[in-house]
Short mmCIF file of C-alpha atoms and ligand atoms in Angstrom, two decimals:
data_model
loop_
_atom_site.label_atom_id
_atom_site.label_comp_id
_atom_site.label_asym_id
_atom_site.label_seq_id
_atom_site.Cartn_x
_atom_site.Cartn_y
_atom_site.Cartn_z
CA MET A 1 17.15 19.43 -11.61
CA ALA A 2 14.23 16.71 -11.34
CA PHE A 3 13.75 15.05 -7.79
CA LYS A 4 15.36 11.77 -9.44
CA GLU A 5 18.49 13.08 -9.60
CA LYS A 6 18.92 14.88 -6.57
CA ILE A 7 17.82 10.88 -4.89
CA ASP A 8 20.80 8.93 -2.81
CA THR A 9 20.40 5.74 -3.77
CA ASP A 10 22.36 4.93 -1.06
CA LYS A 11 19.28 6.22 1.49
CA LEU A 12 16.55 4.62 -0.07
CA PRO A 13 13.11 3.84 1.91
CA ARG A 14 12.57 -0.01 1.84
CA HIS A 15 9.19 0.31 1.77
CA ILE A 16 6.94 2.89 0.50
CA ALA A 17 3.25 2.55 1.10
CA VAL A 18 0.89 4.74 -0.45
CA ILE A 19 -2.86 6.06 -0.03
CA MET A 20 -4.39 6.63 -3.73
CA ASP A 21 -7.08 9.05 -2.83
CA GLY A 22 -9.08 11.10 -5.09
CA ASN A 23 -9.78 9.90 -7.88
CA GLY A 24 -13.78 10.52 -7.69
CA ARG A 25 -13.25 14.36 -6.76
CA TRP A 26 -10.74 14.60 -9.69
CA ALA A 27 -13.26 13.08 -12.14
CA LYS A 28 -16.27 15.51 -10.77
CA GLY A 29 -14.00 17.93 -11.25
CA LEU A 30 -13.64 17.23 -15.17
CA GLY A 31 -17.56 16.51 -15.05
CA LYS A 32 -17.61 13.00 -15.08
CA LEU A 33 -18.91 9.90 -13.33
CA ARG A 34 -16.28 8.47 -10.27
CA ILE A 35 -15.09 5.63 -12.16
CA PHE A 36 -13.59 7.42 -14.53
CA GLY A 37 -11.41 8.44 -12.45
CA HIS A 38 -10.99 5.42 -11.18
CA GLN A 39 -10.15 4.18 -14.90
CA ASN A 40 -7.27 7.17 -15.02
CA GLY A 41 -6.27 5.94 -11.59
CA VAL A 42 -4.80 3.17 -13.39
CA LYS A 43 -2.09 5.06 -14.88
CA ALA A 44 -0.96 6.62 -11.67
CA VAL A 45 -0.32 2.96 -10.29
CA ARG A 46 1.72 2.14 -13.59
CA ALA A 47 3.79 5.35 -13.05
CA THR A 48 4.27 4.93 -9.19
CA LEU A 49 5.40 0.87 -9.93
CA GLU A 50 8.08 2.27 -12.96
CA ALA A 51 9.23 4.81 -11.00
CA THR A 52 10.10 2.55 -7.53
CA ILE A 53 11.70 0.23 -9.99
CA GLU A 54 13.42 2.72 -11.24
CA ILE A 55 15.18 3.63 -8.31
CA GLY A 56 14.99 0.30 -6.45
CA VAL A 57 12.96 0.31 -3.87
CA PRO A 58 12.18 -2.76 -3.02
CA TYR A 59 8.85 -3.39 -1.59
CA LEU A 60 5.60 -0.79 -2.56
CA THR A 61 2.09 -1.38 -0.62
CA LEU A 62 -1.02 0.34 -2.69
CA TYR A 63 -3.95 0.69 -0.64
CA ALA A 64 -6.80 -0.03 -3.06
CA PHE A 65 -10.14 -0.95 -1.01
CA SER A 66 -10.89 -0.07 2.27
CA SER A 67 -13.13 -2.31 4.00
CA GLU A 68 -15.17 0.63 4.61
CA ASN A 69 -15.06 1.14 0.70
CA TRP A 70 -17.73 -1.70 1.21
CA ASN A 71 -20.06 1.24 1.92
CA ARG A 72 -20.19 2.79 -0.94
CA PRO A 73 -22.83 2.72 -3.84
CA LYS A 74 -23.01 -0.94 -5.25
CA LYS A 75 -22.06 0.45 -8.85
CA GLU A 76 -19.28 1.58 -7.78
CA VAL A 77 -17.79 -1.15 -5.73
CA GLN A 78 -18.95 -3.67 -8.75
CA ALA A 79 -16.91 -1.04 -11.38
CA LEU A 80 -13.98 -1.20 -9.37
CA MET A 81 -14.22 -5.01 -8.97
CA THR A 82 -14.29 -4.72 -12.50
CA LEU A 83 -11.23 -2.41 -12.87
CA LEU A 84 -9.52 -4.46 -10.51
CA ILE A 85 -9.22 -7.77 -12.86
CA ASN A 86 -8.75 -6.47 -16.13
CA SER A 87 -5.85 -4.33 -14.87
CA LEU A 88 -4.54 -7.85 -12.77
CA ASN A 89 -5.08 -9.37 -16.35
CA LYS A 90 -3.34 -6.57 -18.16
CA GLU A 91 -0.02 -5.89 -16.16
CA LEU A 92 0.83 -9.57 -15.35
CA ASP A 93 3.54 -9.31 -18.23
CA THR A 94 4.75 -6.56 -16.79
CA LEU A 95 5.54 -8.03 -12.77
CA HIS A 96 7.02 -10.72 -14.81
CA LYS A 97 8.97 -8.57 -17.38
CA HIS A 98 10.18 -6.57 -14.18
CA ASP A 99 10.98 -9.08 -11.45
CA ILE A 100 8.05 -8.20 -9.39
CA ARG A 101 5.93 -10.36 -6.97
CA LEU A 102 2.44 -9.59 -6.86
CA ASN A 103 0.89 -10.29 -2.72
CA ALA A 104 -2.27 -9.36 -0.89
CA ILE A 105 -3.65 -8.02 2.32
CA GLY A 106 -7.27 -7.71 3.53
CA GLN A 107 -10.23 -9.30 4.01
CA LEU A 108 -9.70 -11.15 1.04
CA ASP A 109 -12.28 -14.22 1.62
CA ASP A 110 -15.11 -11.06 1.47
CA LEU A 111 -13.95 -10.04 -2.61
CA PRO A 112 -15.92 -11.55 -4.98
CA ALA A 113 -15.00 -15.49 -6.44
CA ASN A 114 -14.17 -14.17 -9.83
CA CYS A 115 -11.69 -11.87 -7.87
CA ARG A 116 -10.08 -13.83 -5.96
CA THR A 117 -9.20 -16.09 -8.77
CA THR A 118 -7.41 -13.74 -11.02
CA LEU A 119 -5.82 -12.37 -7.85
CA PHE A 120 -4.29 -15.40 -6.60
CA ASN A 121 -3.58 -16.67 -10.03
CA ALA A 122 -1.69 -13.87 -10.38
CA MET A 123 -0.20 -14.30 -7.37
CA GLU A 124 0.76 -17.54 -7.58
CA ALA A 125 2.27 -16.90 -10.82
CA THR A 126 4.89 -14.39 -9.41
CA ARG A 127 5.62 -16.10 -6.28
CA ASN A 128 9.22 -16.08 -7.09
CA HIS A 129 10.13 -12.54 -8.41
CA THR A 130 12.54 -11.14 -6.13
CA LYS A 131 13.07 -7.51 -7.23
CA CYS A 132 9.90 -6.27 -5.92
CA THR A 133 7.26 -7.41 -3.37
CA LEU A 134 4.15 -4.86 -5.04
CA THR A 135 1.87 -5.81 -1.94
CA LEU A 136 -2.21 -4.54 -2.82
CA ALA A 137 -4.10 -3.93 0.02
CA LEU A 138 -7.60 -4.89 -0.86
CA SER A 139 -10.65 -4.88 1.10
CA TYR A 140 -7.95 -3.99 3.81
CA GLY A 141 -8.54 -2.62 7.67
CA SER A 142 -6.57 -2.06 9.75
CA ARG A 143 -8.61 -2.13 13.03
CA LYS A 144 -9.91 -5.76 11.16
CA GLU A 145 -6.30 -6.97 10.82
CA ILE A 146 -5.88 -6.31 14.58
CA ILE A 147 -8.36 -8.34 15.23
CA HIS A 148 -7.51 -11.20 12.91
CA ALA A 149 -4.33 -11.27 15.00
CA THR A 150 -5.49 -10.84 17.81
CA LYS A 151 -7.92 -14.43 17.59
CA ALA A 152 -5.18 -16.47 16.38
CA ILE A 153 -2.46 -15.57 18.95
CA ALA A 154 -5.41 -16.11 21.69
CA GLU A 155 -6.59 -19.51 19.71
CA LYS A 156 -2.53 -20.65 20.51
CA VAL A 157 -2.75 -19.26 24.20
CA LYS A 158 -5.88 -21.54 24.36
CA ALA A 159 -4.41 -24.64 23.01
CA GLY A 160 -1.13 -24.03 24.98
CA THR A 161 1.36 -23.43 22.22
CA LEU A 162 1.82 -19.86 23.18
CA ASP A 163 2.57 -18.59 26.69
CA VAL A 164 1.29 -15.47 27.45
CA GLU A 165 4.63 -14.02 28.63
CA ASP A 166 5.36 -14.25 24.78
CA ILE A 167 3.10 -12.59 23.67
CA THR A 168 6.16 -9.79 22.01
CA GLU A 169 5.93 -6.83 19.42
CA GLU A 170 7.79 -9.49 17.18
CA GLU A 171 5.15 -12.11 17.84
CA PHE A 172 2.12 -9.92 17.76
CA ALA A 173 3.46 -9.12 13.77
CA LYS A 174 4.00 -11.99 13.45
CA HIS A 175 0.19 -12.89 13.10
CA LEU A 176 -0.78 -9.52 10.67
CA TYR A 177 -0.92 -10.11 7.22
CA THR A 178 2.16 -8.03 6.89
CA HIS A 179 4.32 -10.91 8.65
CA ASP A 180 6.90 -11.33 5.31
CA ILE A 181 7.00 -7.65 4.94
CA PRO A 182 9.13 -4.69 6.30
CA ASP A 183 6.87 -1.81 7.84
CA PRO A 184 7.16 1.13 5.61
CA ASP A 185 9.80 4.38 5.66
CA LEU A 186 7.58 6.26 3.35
CA MET A 187 3.71 6.47 3.85
CA ILE A 188 2.19 8.99 0.60
CA ARG A 189 -1.30 9.97 0.44
CA THR A 190 -2.97 11.84 -2.39
CA SER A 191 -5.86 14.43 -2.27
CA GLY A 192 -5.03 16.87 0.37
CA GLU A 193 -6.46 14.66 2.94
CA TYR A 194 -4.40 14.17 6.35
CA ARG A 195 -5.54 11.05 7.60
CA ILE A 196 -4.77 7.67 7.96
CA SER A 197 -8.25 5.81 7.18
CA ASN A 198 -7.36 2.52 9.08
CA TYR A 199 -4.05 1.66 6.72
CA LEU A 200 -1.55 -0.12 8.12
CA LEU A 201 -2.32 1.79 12.12
CA TRP A 202 0.41 -1.06 13.66
CA GLN A 203 3.19 -0.91 10.80
CA LEU A 204 3.25 2.90 10.36
CA ALA A 205 4.13 3.11 14.14
CA TYR A 206 7.48 5.16 12.76
CA CYS A 207 7.16 5.70 9.38
CA GLU A 208 7.78 9.12 7.39
CA LEU A 209 4.60 10.96 6.39
CA TRP A 210 4.39 12.08 2.32
CA PHE A 211 0.66 14.26 1.52
CA THR A 212 0.31 15.96 -1.74
CA ASP A 213 -2.52 17.79 -2.67
CA LYS A 214 -3.22 16.25 -6.00
CA MET A 215 -5.12 14.01 -7.01
CA TRP A 216 -4.38 10.49 -7.61
CA PRO A 217 -4.94 10.50 -11.37
CA GLU A 218 -2.46 13.28 -11.63
CA PHE A 219 0.21 11.97 -9.54
CA GLU A 220 3.20 11.10 -11.67
CA LYS A 221 6.85 9.42 -11.02
CA GLU A 222 8.38 13.12 -10.25
CA ASP A 223 5.81 13.12 -7.23
CA LEU A 224 7.06 9.75 -5.85
CA PHE A 225 10.65 11.26 -6.11
CA GLU A 226 10.17 14.38 -4.42
CA ALA A 227 8.51 12.32 -2.14
CA VAL A 228 11.47 10.26 -1.67
CA CYS A 229 13.89 13.42 -1.26
CA SER A 230 11.81 14.50 1.44
CA TYR A 231 12.09 11.48 3.04
CA GLN A 232 16.06 11.60 2.84
CA LYS A 233 16.14 14.51 4.34
CA ARG A 234 14.98 13.48 7.24
CA GLU A 235 16.15 12.86 10.78
CA ARG A 236 14.80 9.10 12.08
CA ARG A 237 15.12 9.24 15.64
CA PHE A 238 13.14 6.21 16.69
CA GLY A 239 12.24 7.78 20.20
CA LYS A 240 16.53 8.42 20.75
CA THR A 241 17.85 12.00 20.84
CA GLY A 242 19.28 13.43 17.59
CA ASP A 243 23.09 13.08 19.31
CA GLN A 244 22.61 10.02 19.19
CA THR A 245 21.15 8.85 16.05
CA ASP A 246 24.18 11.09 14.12
C1 LIG B 301 -9.36 6.36 -4.13
O1 LIG B 301 -10.22 7.76 -4.47
C2 LIG B 301 -9.67 5.47 -4.92
C3 LIG B 301 -10.62 4.12 -3.54
C4 LIG B 301 -10.89 4.84 -2.33
C5 LIG B 301 -11.51 2.87 -3.76
P1 LIG B 301 -11.94 7.86 -3.99
O2 LIG B 301 -12.63 6.96 -4.47
O3 LIG B 301 -11.77 7.98 -2.39
O4 LIG B 301 -12.02 9.27 -4.49
P2 LIG B 301 -12.24 10.29 -3.43
O5 LIG B 301 -11.71 10.78 -2.10
O6 LIG B 301 -13.60 10.49 -3.64
O7 LIG B 301 -11.69 12.13 -4.40
C1 LIG B 302 -8.57 5.08 1.64
O1 LIG B 302 -9.34 6.07 0.34
C2 LIG B 302 -8.85 4.23 1.12
C3 LIG B 302 -8.40 4.04 -0.28
C4 LIG B 302 -7.44 4.66 -0.56
C5 LIG B 302 -8.37 2.58 -0.82
P1 LIG B 302 -10.79 6.53 1.61
O2 LIG B 302 -11.79 8.30 0.28
O3 LIG B 302 -11.66 5.52 1.62
O4 LIG B 302 -11.02 7.36 2.45
P2 LIG B 302 -11.67 8.40 2.95
O5 LIG B 302 -12.88 8.37 3.46
O6 LIG B 302 -11.39 9.63 2.88
O7 LIG B 302 -10.94 8.35 4.87
MG1 LIG B 303 -11.56 9.22 -1.06
#
């Protein structure tokens, strides 16, 4: 039986976050350039988004470019930025068709101007869509995000608009880039790597993690459904005992 048919639609994760990894190695394995892997990774993005919509998960966040990825060869960085612009332009109709709001998190000021313009235009054009929020983590680094939040809070304390006693978890989370989306319930990473790579460190505190050896361009809808099935078998205890959570 296909994984899709095994999914219990009453127990869906509200938010799935993905580390799309392995494009370069996949291409190398075929004797091609790394950029060929990135180009084929776009197909997997489409499949993942479609699968998310099909089962009705309202939040999907994709790690597309990390703050550390700026340290890659200039040619690869440029190719990734061009791919981002082209994909956004190409997929805008799909976002409208499926009622998807585009969102972005990260140090967006560091993106090239043409990239930012395309991104912000697409975000603006889709801002009233409600079925699903697709968040792209771009030039994203979780440690930088936490420092950004800390600075904003420190400024408020300095200005006298926030008391130190009122710095709670909820207050802190309001200053993160993710302030308007819930914490992820399920995090998927491809390519056989078992690490977080500076992704949503605060937000993943109680997230369920799922890993696959498949490289990102090989990722298909059924892989996402398999991850959701695995998620549904788990007992999330949030620090309590199993008896308490029954
Ligand atoms: C993921 O694939 C895409 C980005 C990080 C932009 P990689 O480019 O990291 O591919 P590998 O992990 O080197 O194979
Ligand atoms: C994480 O992948 C970032 C993205 C998927 C955008 P990396 O390939 O950059 O991570 P490391 O270097 O293997 O940890
Ligand atoms: Mg990688």
